[in-house]
CSV table of C-alpha atoms and ligand atoms in Angstrom, one decimal:
chain,number,residue,atom,x,y,z
A,141,MET,CA,0.0,0.0,0.0
A,142,PRO,CA,1.8,3.1,-1.2
A,143,GLY,CA,2.2,6.0,1.1
A,144,VAL,CA,0.6,8.8,-0.9
A,145,LEU,CA,-3.2,9.1,-0.5
A,146,PRO,CA,-5.4,10.6,-3.3
A,147,ALA,CA,-8.0,13.4,-2.7
A,148,GLY,CA,-11.8,12.7,-2.5
A,149,GLU,CA,-15.0,13.7,-0.6
A,150,PRO,CA,-15.0,13.4,3.2
A,151,VAL,CA,-16.3,10.1,4.8
A,152,PRO,CA,-19.1,10.8,7.4
A,153,THR,CA,-18.0,10.2,11.0
A,154,ASP,CA,-20.2,7.1,11.3
A,155,GLY,CA,-18.6,5.6,8.2
A,156,ALA,CA,-22.0,5.1,6.5
A,157,LEU,CA,-21.8,4.2,2.8
A,158,PRO,CA,-23.6,6.6,0.3
A,159,ALA,CA,-27.0,5.6,-0.8
A,160,SER,CA,-25.6,4.9,-4.3
A,161,ALA,CA,-23.5,2.0,-2.9
A,162,ARG,CA,-24.3,-1.3,-4.7
A,163,PRO,CA,-26.3,-3.4,-2.1
A,164,ALA,CA,-25.0,-6.8,-3.1
A,165,VAL,CA,-21.7,-6.6,-1.2
A,166,GLY,CA,-19.4,-9.5,-1.9
A,167,ASP,CA,-21.3,-10.8,-4.9
A,168,ARG,CA,-17.9,-10.9,-6.7
A,169,GLY,CA,-16.0,-12.1,-3.7
A,170,PHE,CA,-15.2,-10.3,-0.4
A,171,GLY,CA,-11.8,-9.9,1.2
A,172,VAL,CA,-10.4,-8.2,4.3
A,173,TYR,CA,-7.1,-6.4,4.2
A,174,VAL,CA,-5.3,-5.6,7.5
A,175,HIS,CA,-2.5,-3.1,7.4
A,176,VAL,CA,0.2,-3.3,10.0
A,177,PRO,CA,2.2,-0.1,9.9
A,178,PHE,CA,5.3,-1.0,11.8
A,179,CYS,CA,8.8,-1.9,10.6
A,180,ALA,CA,12.0,-2.5,12.6
A,181,SER,CA,13.8,-0.1,10.2
A,182,ARG,CA,12.9,1.5,6.9
A,183,CYS,CA,14.4,0.0,3.7
A,184,GLY,CA,15.8,2.9,1.6
A,185,TYR,CA,13.5,2.2,-1.4
A,186,CYS,CA,10.2,1.8,0.5
A,187,ASP,CA,7.5,4.5,0.7
A,188,PHE,CA,4.8,2.3,2.1
A,189,ASN,CA,2.8,3.6,5.1
A,190,THR,CA,5.0,2.2,7.8
A,191,TYR,CA,6.8,3.6,10.8
A,192,THR,CA,9.8,2.6,12.9
A,193,ALA,CA,9.6,3.0,16.7
A,194,ASP,CA,11.7,6.1,16.4
A,195,GLU,CA,9.4,7.6,13.8
A,196,LEU,CA,6.4,6.9,16.0
A,197,GLY,CA,8.1,8.6,19.0
A,198,GLY,CA,5.6,8.6,21.9
A,199,GLY,CA,2.6,7.9,19.5
A,200,VAL,CA,0.6,4.7,19.1
A,201,GLY,CA,2.8,1.7,18.8
A,202,ARG,CA,2.5,-2.1,18.3
A,203,GLU,CA,1.1,-2.6,21.8
A,204,GLY,CA,-2.7,-2.3,21.6
A,205,TYR,CA,-2.6,-2.2,17.8
A,206,ALA,CA,-4.7,-5.4,17.4
A,207,ASP,CA,-7.4,-3.9,19.7
A,208,THR,CA,-7.5,-0.7,17.6
A,209,VAL,CA,-8.0,-2.9,14.4
A,210,LEU,CA,-10.8,-4.8,16.2
A,211,ALA,CA,-12.5,-1.4,16.9
A,212,GLU,CA,-12.5,-0.7,13.2
A,213,LEU,CA,-13.8,-4.2,12.5
A,214,ALA,CA,-16.7,-3.5,14.9
A,215,LEU,CA,-17.4,-0.3,13.0
A,216,ALA,CA,-17.3,-2.1,9.7
A,217,ALA,CA,-19.8,-4.7,11.0
A,218,ARG,CA,-22.1,-1.8,12.0
A,219,VAL,CA,-21.7,-0.1,8.6
A,220,LEU,CA,-22.5,-3.2,6.6
A,221,GLY,CA,-25.1,-4.2,9.3
A,222,GLU,CA,-28.2,-5.2,7.3
A,223,ALA,CA,-26.3,-6.3,4.2
A,224,PRO,CA,-23.2,-8.1,5.3
A,225,PRO,CA,-21.0,-10.0,2.8
A,226,PRO,CA,-22.1,-13.6,2.4
A,227,ARG,CA,-18.7,-14.8,3.7
A,228,VAL,CA,-15.0,-13.7,3.7
A,229,ASP,CA,-13.2,-15.4,0.9
A,230,THR,CA,-9.7,-13.9,1.5
A,231,VAL,CA,-7.8,-12.2,4.3
A,232,PHE,CA,-4.5,-10.5,3.6
A,233,VAL,CA,-2.4,-9.0,6.5
A,234,GLY,CA,0.2,-6.7,5.0
A,235,GLY,CA,2.5,-3.9,5.9
A,236,GLY,CA,4.8,-2.8,7.1
A,237,THR,CA,5.9,-5.9,8.9
A,238,PRO,CA,2.8,-7.8,10.3
A,239,THR,CA,5.1,-10.4,11.9
A,240,LEU,CA,6.4,-7.7,14.3
A,241,LEU,CA,3.1,-8.2,16.1
A,242,PRO,CA,3.0,-11.3,18.3
A,243,ALA,CA,1.5,-14.3,16.5
A,244,ASP,CA,-1.2,-14.1,19.2
A,245,ASP,CA,-2.4,-10.7,18.0
A,246,LEU,CA,-2.5,-11.9,14.4
A,247,ALA,CA,-4.5,-14.9,15.6
A,248,ARG,CA,-7.0,-12.6,17.5
A,249,ILE,CA,-7.5,-10.4,14.4
A,250,LEU,CA,-8.3,-13.4,12.2
A,251,ASP,CA,-10.6,-14.9,14.8
A,252,ALA,CA,-12.5,-11.6,15.1
A,253,ILE,CA,-12.9,-11.4,11.3
A,254,ASP,CA,-14.3,-15.0,11.3
A,255,ARG,CA,-16.7,-14.1,14.2
A,256,THR,CA,-17.8,-10.9,12.4
A,257,TRP,CA,-18.6,-12.1,8.9
A,258,GLY,CA,-17.6,-15.8,8.8
A,259,LEU,CA,-14.6,-17.1,6.9
A,260,ALA,CA,-15.4,-19.4,3.9
A,261,GLY,CA,-14.3,-23.0,4.6
A,262,ASP,CA,-11.6,-22.7,1.9
A,263,ALA,CA,-10.7,-19.1,2.7
A,264,GLU,CA,-7.2,-17.9,1.7
A,265,VAL,CA,-5.5,-16.2,4.7
A,266,THR,CA,-2.2,-14.6,4.0
A,267,THR,CA,0.3,-12.7,6.1
A,268,GLU,CA,3.3,-10.9,4.8
A,269,ALA,CA,6.4,-11.5,6.8
A,270,ASN,CA,10.0,-10.3,6.9
A,271,PRO,CA,12.4,-13.2,6.8
A,272,GLU,CA,14.1,-12.2,10.0
A,273,SER,CA,10.9,-11.7,11.9
A,274,VAL,CA,9.6,-15.3,11.9
A,275,THR,CA,10.8,-18.4,13.7
A,276,PRO,CA,9.7,-22.0,13.3
A,277,ALA,CA,7.6,-21.6,16.4
A,278,SER,CA,5.9,-18.4,15.3
A,279,LEU,CA,5.1,-19.9,11.9
A,280,LYS,CA,3.6,-22.9,13.6
A,281,GLU,CA,1.4,-20.6,15.7
A,282,LEU,CA,0.2,-18.7,12.6
A,283,ARG,CA,-0.6,-21.9,10.8
A,284,ALA,CA,-2.5,-23.2,13.9
A,285,ALA,CA,-4.4,-19.9,14.0
A,286,GLY,CA,-5.7,-20.5,10.5
A,287,TYR,CA,-3.2,-18.6,8.3
A,288,THR,CA,-2.9,-20.6,5.0
A,289,ARG,CA,-0.3,-18.5,3.1
A,290,ILE,CA,2.9,-16.7,3.9
A,291,SER,CA,4.5,-14.0,1.7
A,292,LEU,CA,8.1,-13.3,2.5
A,293,GLY,CA,10.1,-10.3,1.3
A,294,MET,CA,13.4,-11.9,0.0
A,295,GLN,CA,14.3,-9.2,-2.7
A,296,SER,CA,17.6,-10.7,-3.6
A,297,ALA,CA,20.1,-13.5,-2.9
A,298,ALA,CA,23.1,-11.2,-3.3
A,299,PRO,CA,24.5,-9.7,-0.1
A,300,GLY,CA,25.6,-6.5,-2.0
A,301,VAL,CA,22.1,-5.9,-3.3
A,302,LEU,CA,20.5,-6.5,0.1
A,303,ALA,CA,22.9,-3.9,1.5
A,304,VAL,CA,22.0,-1.3,-1.2
A,305,LEU,CA,18.3,-2.0,-0.4
A,306,ASP,CA,19.0,-1.6,3.4
A,307,ARG,CA,17.5,-5.0,4.1
A,308,ARG,CA,18.0,-6.4,7.7
A,309,HIS,CA,18.3,-10.1,6.8
A,310,SER,CA,21.3,-12.0,5.5
A,311,ALA,CA,21.3,-13.6,2.1
A,312,GLY,CA,19.8,-17.0,2.6
A,313,ARG,CA,17.5,-16.1,5.5
A,314,ALA,CA,14.5,-15.7,3.2
A,315,THR,CA,14.7,-19.1,1.6
A,316,ALA,CA,15.4,-20.6,5.0
A,317,ALA,CA,12.3,-19.0,6.4
A,318,ALA,CA,10.3,-20.3,3.3
A,319,LEU,CA,11.5,-23.8,4.2
A,320,GLU,CA,10.5,-23.3,7.8
A,321,ALA,CA,7.1,-22.1,6.7
A,322,ARG,CA,6.6,-25.3,4.6
A,323,ASP,CA,7.7,-27.4,7.6
A,324,ALA,CA,5.2,-25.5,9.7
A,325,GLY,CA,2.4,-26.8,7.3
A,326,PHE,CA,2.1,-23.8,4.9
A,327,ASP,CA,1.3,-25.2,1.5
A,328,HIS,CA,1.3,-21.7,0.0
A,329,VAL,CA,4.5,-19.7,0.3
A,330,ASN,CA,5.5,-16.7,-1.7
A,331,LEU,CA,8.9,-15.0,-2.1
A,332,ASP,CA,9.1,-11.4,-3.3
A,333,LEU,CA,12.0,-10.4,-5.5
A,334,ILE,CA,13.1,-6.9,-6.6
A,335,TYR,CA,15.2,-6.6,-9.8
A,336,GLY,CA,17.2,-3.8,-11.3
A,337,THR,CA,18.8,-2.5,-8.1
A,338,PRO,CA,22.0,-0.5,-8.8
A,339,GLY,CA,25.0,-2.8,-8.7
A,340,GLU,CA,22.9,-5.9,-9.3
A,341,ARG,CA,24.7,-8.1,-11.8
A,342,THR,CA,23.1,-10.6,-14.2
A,343,GLU,CA,24.5,-13.5,-12.2
A,344,ASP,CA,23.1,-12.0,-8.9
A,345,PHE,CA,19.6,-12.1,-10.3
A,346,ALA,CA,20.1,-15.6,-11.8
A,347,ALA,CA,21.2,-16.7,-8.3
A,348,SER,CA,18.1,-15.2,-6.7
A,349,LEU,CA,15.9,-17.1,-9.2
A,350,ASP,CA,17.8,-20.3,-8.6
A,351,GLN,CA,17.4,-20.0,-4.8
A,352,VAL,CA,13.7,-19.2,-5.1
A,353,VAL,CA,13.2,-22.3,-7.2
A,354,ALA,CA,15.3,-24.4,-4.9
A,355,ALA,CA,13.2,-23.2,-1.9
A,356,GLY,CA,10.2,-25.1,-3.2
A,357,VAL,CA,7.8,-22.2,-2.9
A,358,ASP,CA,4.7,-22.2,-5.0
A,359,HIS,CA,4.5,-18.5,-5.8
A,360,VAL,CA,6.9,-15.8,-6.8
A,361,SER,CA,6.4,-12.0,-7.2
A,362,ALA,CA,9.1,-10.1,-9.0
A,363,TYR,CA,9.0,-6.3,-9.2
A,364,ALA,CA,11.3,-3.9,-11.0
A,365,LEU,CA,12.8,-1.5,-8.5
A,366,ILE,CA,10.7,1.7,-8.4
A,367,VAL,CA,12.5,4.8,-7.2
A,368,GLU,CA,9.9,6.5,-5.0
A,369,ASP,CA,10.2,10.2,-4.4
A,370,GLY,CA,11.2,11.1,-0.9
A,371,THR,CA,13.0,7.9,-0.1
A,372,ARG,CA,16.6,7.5,1.0
A,373,LEU,CA,17.3,5.6,-2.2
A,374,ALA,CA,16.0,8.5,-4.4
A,375,ALA,CA,18.2,11.0,-2.4
A,376,ARG,CA,21.3,8.8,-3.0
A,377,MET,CA,20.6,8.6,-6.7
A,378,ARG,CA,20.1,12.4,-6.9
A,379,ARG,CA,23.4,12.9,-5.2
A,380,GLY,CA,25.0,10.5,-7.7
A,381,GLU,CA,26.0,7.9,-5.2
A,382,LEU,CA,23.9,5.3,-6.9
A,383,ALA,CA,23.0,4.9,-10.6
A,384,TYR,CA,19.3,5.2,-11.7
A,385,PRO,CA,17.7,1.9,-12.8
A,386,ASP,CA,18.0,1.2,-16.5
A,387,ASP,CA,14.9,0.1,-18.5
A,388,ASP,CA,16.9,-2.2,-20.7
A,389,VAL,CA,18.4,-4.0,-17.7
A,390,ALA,CA,14.9,-4.3,-16.2
A,391,ALA,CA,13.6,-5.8,-19.4
A,392,ASP,CA,16.4,-8.3,-19.5
A,393,ARG,CA,15.8,-9.3,-15.8
A,394,TYR,CA,12.1,-9.8,-16.5
A,395,LEU,CA,12.9,-12.1,-19.4
A,396,ALA,CA,15.3,-14.0,-17.2
A,397,ALA,CA,12.6,-14.3,-14.5
A,398,GLU,CA,10.1,-15.7,-17.0
A,399,ALA,CA,12.6,-18.1,-18.5
A,400,ALA,CA,13.8,-19.5,-15.1
A,401,LEU,CA,10.4,-19.7,-13.6
A,402,ASP,CA,8.8,-21.2,-16.6
A,403,ALA,CA,11.5,-23.9,-16.8
A,404,ALA,CA,10.8,-24.7,-13.1
A,405,GLY,CA,7.1,-25.2,-13.7
A,406,PHE,CA,5.7,-21.8,-12.8
A,407,SER,CA,3.3,-19.9,-15.0
A,408,TRP,CA,2.7,-16.2,-15.0
A,409,TYR,CA,-0.9,-15.2,-14.1
A,410,GLU,CA,-0.3,-11.5,-13.6
A,411,VAL,CA,2.6,-9.5,-15.1
A,412,SER,CA,4.6,-9.5,-11.9
A,413,ASN,CA,3.3,-12.8,-10.4
A,414,TRP,CA,4.0,-16.5,-11.1
A,415,ALA,CA,2.4,-19.6,-9.5
A,416,ARG,CA,3.2,-23.3,-9.7
A,417,THR,CA,-0.5,-24.3,-9.9
A,418,PRO,CA,-3.8,-22.5,-10.3
A,419,ALA,CA,-4.5,-23.1,-6.6
A,420,ALA,CA,-1.2,-21.3,-5.7
A,421,ARG,CA,-2.4,-18.0,-7.3
A,422,CYS,CA,-3.0,-15.2,-4.7
A,423,ARG,CA,-6.8,-15.1,-4.6
A,424,HIS,CA,-6.8,-11.9,-2.5
A,425,ASN,CA,-4.8,-10.0,-5.2
A,426,LEU,CA,-7.0,-11.5,-7.9
A,427,LEU,CA,-10.0,-10.1,-6.0
A,428,TYR,CA,-8.4,-6.6,-6.3
A,429,TRP,CA,-7.7,-7.1,-9.9
A,430,THR,CA,-11.2,-8.4,-10.9
A,431,GLY,CA,-13.5,-5.9,-9.2
A,432,GLY,CA,-14.2,-7.7,-5.9
A,433,ASP,CA,-15.2,-6.0,-2.7
A,434,TRP,CA,-12.8,-5.6,0.2
A,435,TRP,CA,-12.6,-3.8,3.5
A,436,GLY,CA,-9.2,-2.4,4.4
A,437,LEU,CA,-8.5,-2.2,8.1
A,438,GLY,CA,-5.7,0.0,9.5
A,439,PRO,CA,-4.1,3.4,8.9
A,440,GLY,CA,-4.0,4.4,5.3
A,441,ALA,CA,-5.8,1.2,4.2
A,442,HIS,CA,-8.0,1.4,1.1
A,443,SER,CA,-11.4,-0.2,0.9
A,444,HIS,CA,-13.7,-0.9,-2.1
A,445,VAL,CA,-17.2,-1.9,-1.2
A,446,GLY,CA,-20.3,-1.7,-3.4
A,447,GLY,CA,-18.6,0.5,-6.0
A,448,VAL,CA,-17.4,3.0,-3.3
A,449,ARG,CA,-13.7,3.4,-2.7
A,450,TRP,CA,-12.3,5.1,0.5
A,451,TRP,CA,-9.1,5.3,2.4
A,452,ASN,CA,-8.3,5.8,6.1
A,453,VAL,CA,-6.2,8.5,7.8
A,454,LYS,CA,-2.6,7.7,7.3
A,455,HIS,CA,-0.9,8.1,10.7
A,456,PRO,CA,-1.4,5.3,13.3
A,457,THR,CA,-2.0,7.9,16.1
A,458,ALA,CA,-4.7,9.8,14.1
A,459,TYR,CA,-6.2,6.4,13.2
A,460,ALA,CA,-6.4,5.2,16.8
A,461,GLY,CA,-7.6,8.7,17.9
A,462,ARG,CA,-10.6,8.5,15.5
A,463,LEU,CA,-11.6,5.1,16.6
A,464,ALA,CA,-11.2,6.0,20.3
A,465,ALA,CA,-13.6,8.8,19.7
A,466,GLY,CA,-16.1,6.3,18.2
A,467,GLU,CA,-15.6,7.8,14.7
A,468,SER,CA,-14.8,6.2,11.3
A,469,PRO,CA,-11.0,6.4,10.5
A,470,GLY,CA,-12.1,7.0,6.8
A,471,LEU,CA,-10.4,10.2,5.5
A,472,ALA,CA,-12.0,10.5,2.0
A,473,ARG,CA,-14.0,8.5,-0.5
A,474,GLU,CA,-15.0,8.5,-4.1
A,475,VAL,CA,-17.7,6.7,-6.1
A,476,LEU,CA,-16.1,5.8,-9.4
A,477,THR,CA,-17.9,7.0,-12.6
A,478,ARG,CA,-18.6,4.4,-15.3
A,479,ASP,CA,-15.6,5.8,-17.3
A,480,GLU,CA,-13.3,5.6,-14.3
A,481,ALA,CA,-14.4,2.1,-13.4
A,482,HIS,CA,-14.0,1.0,-17.1
A,483,MET,CA,-10.4,2.4,-17.3
A,484,GLU,CA,-9.5,0.7,-14.1
A,485,ASP,CA,-11.0,-2.6,-15.2
A,486,VAL,CA,-9.0,-2.5,-18.5
A,487,MET,CA,-5.8,-1.5,-16.7
A,488,LEU,CA,-6.0,-4.3,-14.2
A,489,ARG,CA,-7.4,-7.1,-16.3
A,490,LEU,CA,-5.0,-6.6,-19.2
A,491,ARG,CA,-2.2,-7.4,-16.8
A,492,LEU,CA,-3.7,-10.9,-16.1
A,493,ALA,CA,-2.8,-13.9,-18.2
A,494,THR,CA,-6.6,-14.3,-18.8
A,495,GLY,CA,-6.7,-10.8,-20.3
A,496,LEU,CA,-10.0,-9.2,-21.1
A,497,PRO,CA,-12.8,-9.6,-23.7
A,498,LEU,CA,-12.4,-7.3,-26.7
A,499,ALA,CA,-16.1,-6.6,-26.3
A,500,VAL,CA,-15.4,-4.4,-23.3
A,501,LEU,CA,-13.3,-2.0,-25.6
A,502,ASP,CA,-14.8,0.7,-27.7
A,503,ASP,CA,-14.2,0.9,-31.5
A,504,ALA,CA,-10.9,2.8,-31.1
A,505,GLY,CA,-9.8,0.3,-28.4
A,506,ARG,CA,-10.5,-2.6,-30.6
A,507,ALA,CA,-8.6,-1.0,-33.5
A,508,ALA,CA,-5.6,-0.4,-31.1
A,509,ALA,CA,-5.9,-4.1,-30.1
A,510,ALA,CA,-5.6,-5.2,-33.7
A,511,ARG,CA,-2.5,-3.0,-34.1
A,512,ALA,CA,-1.0,-4.5,-30.9
A,513,VAL,CA,-1.5,-8.0,-32.4
A,514,ALA,CA,0.4,-6.9,-35.5
A,515,GLU,CA,3.2,-5.4,-33.3
A,516,GLY,CA,3.5,-8.7,-31.4
A,517,LEU,CA,2.2,-7.2,-28.1
A,518,LEU,CA,-1.1,-9.1,-27.9
A,519,ALA,CA,-1.5,-12.8,-28.7
A,520,ALA,CA,-3.0,-13.5,-32.1
A,521,PRO,CA,-4.8,-16.8,-31.1
A,522,ALA,CA,-6.5,-15.1,-28.1
A,523,HIS,CA,-7.4,-12.1,-30.2
A,524,ALA,CA,-9.0,-14.4,-32.8
A,525,ALA,CA,-11.0,-15.9,-30.0
A,526,GLY,CA,-12.2,-12.4,-28.8
A,527,ARG,CA,-9.7,-11.6,-26.0
A,528,ALA,CA,-6.8,-9.2,-25.5
A,529,VAL,CA,-4.0,-11.2,-23.9
A,530,LEU,CA,-0.4,-9.8,-23.6
A,531,THR,CA,2.4,-11.7,-25.3
A,532,LEU,CA,5.8,-11.8,-23.5
A,533,ARG,CA,6.9,-8.7,-25.3
A,534,GLY,CA,3.6,-7.1,-24.5
A,535,ARG,CA,4.2,-7.8,-20.8
A,536,LEU,CA,7.3,-5.7,-21.0
A,537,LEU,CA,5.3,-2.9,-22.4
A,538,ALA,CA,2.0,-3.5,-20.5
A,539,ASP,CA,1.5,0.2,-19.5
A,540,ALA,CA,1.9,1.4,-23.1
A,541,VAL,CA,-0.5,-1.3,-24.4
A,542,VAL,CA,-3.1,-0.2,-21.8
A,543,ARG,CA,-2.7,3.4,-22.8
A,544,ASP,CA,-3.3,2.5,-26.5
A,545,LEU,CA,-6.4,0.5,-25.7
A,546,LEU,CA,-7.9,3.3,-23.7
A,547,SER,CA,-6.9,6.3,-25.9
B,199,SAM,C1,5.3,-3.6,1.6
B,199,SAM,S1,6.4,-4.9,1.3
B,199,SAM,C2,6.0,-5.8,2.7
B,199,SAM,C3,6.8,-7.0,2.9
B,199,SAM,C4,7.8,-7.0,4.0
B,199,SAM,N1,7.7,-5.9,4.8
B,199,SAM,C5,9.2,-7.1,3.5
B,199,SAM,O1,9.7,-6.1,3.1
B,199,SAM,O2,9.8,-8.2,3.6
B,199,SAM,C6,5.8,-5.8,-0.1
B,199,SAM,C7,6.8,-5.9,-1.2
B,199,SAM,O3,6.8,-4.8,-2.0
B,199,SAM,C8,7.9,-4.7,-2.8
B,199,SAM,N2,8.4,-3.3,-2.8
B,199,SAM,C9,8.3,-2.4,-1.9
B,199,SAM,N3,8.8,-1.2,-2.3
B,199,SAM,C10,9.2,-1.4,-3.6
B,199,SAM,C11,9.9,-0.5,-4.6
B,199,SAM,N4,10.2,0.7,-4.3
B,199,SAM,N5,10.2,-1.1,-5.8
B,199,SAM,C12,9.9,-2.4,-6.0
B,199,SAM,N6,9.3,-3.2,-5.1
B,199,SAM,C13,9.0,-2.7,-3.9
B,199,SAM,C14,9.0,-5.6,-2.1
B,199,SAM,O4,9.3,-6.7,-2.9
B,199,SAM,C15,8.3,-6.0,-0.8
B,199,SAM,O5,8.6,-7.3,-0.5
B,200,SF4,S1,10.5,-4.1,5.7
B,200,SF4,FE1,9.0,-4.1,4.0
B,200,SF4,S2,7.4,-2.6,4.5
B,200,SF4,FE2,9.2,-2.3,5.9
B,200,SF4,S3,10.3,-0.7,5.0
B,200,SF4,FE3,11.2,-2.6,4.3
B,200,SF4,S4,10.1,-3.1,2.3
B,200,SF4,FE4,9.0,-1.4,3.4
């Protein structure tokens, strides 16, 4: 969850949804996101809404955080009162570093979600985790509490790259944690990689891919390094201490990821995500990408329920203050217009391996799709069958293809 919040109209203090909200909440799936805004230290590239103990000063900290989240959950139950979702299909606890909270707190939050709306029998329940913040014992506790999936930030296997990224863990700790998670009974384990870090060599990224494959995980996310304004990494690049990422290098790394992961039996299902089997795909993220409903709990968390999107106040102290006063922590909201909803739908679904039906495009969009087939950016067989699906080259240029289909 990026740190910068958009503008919008104010959310009423009781959090009530506007009358225009679609009543059938969860008809396309319902998820709960829980944001945990704490990290032991800040990685130089990261602009997520997260705070170290020093940054929080005397403000709200980890202690009592689970209870604050439960207060927002109680408010959510009141807001959805008469028309609750039929069940919770997915839960995703992200951060920040969720595993800085005691496993007991993560268990209590999950239990409260289940008691509020009921978890589906086959619910996917993920927590993000930093490799150095889990142990075999904490992983077993999380598994016993009902978590079904762990997503670990590995980023790289190369010590020099981890140092540039300011990671706290040693090379090798992430894959060790992945093995511990599997031993603890997690069938679904993800490792996140970042490629294109200054100083990363071709062989460094190849080693990262080898180690991910050897760890036996069933899901991999690989992201090109984004230089976010206001981060320490951006400042170092501006001062000339580090080189800016190179687009050609990023494209080579992406192709290397696809080749290595495909050879190891993974398939891409979203431009930055690969899974060993359909069951290993992250259902929570798929819900985001396919127009499902979700309630985001926590400071800065975004929600999307019944066609309304809103986001919470960003700082943990302001968040806790609102809830302590019995008020919604919602800062602002927007009801997407048909055009905005359409643009978002095209943007998100085109990034999926399933693509999107050509029928959702207007005439200009369909003409652009035909040109994209001729340029090798969209797959010809899928196009002949009425769908827009990116080719490998198209995945490298996904943003440009989306722009063309929408212009
Ligand atoms: C918010 S982090 C949470 C995971 C966990 N805190 C960790 O770092 O291990 C989720 C993932 O986003 C990715 N990420 C965060 N900032 C990024 C950036 N500036 N560029 C590329 N990927 C980024 C990293 O791969 C990270 O593992
Ligand atoms: S540990 Fe994760 S969330 Fe925290 S600063 Fe680093 S990348 Fe961001």
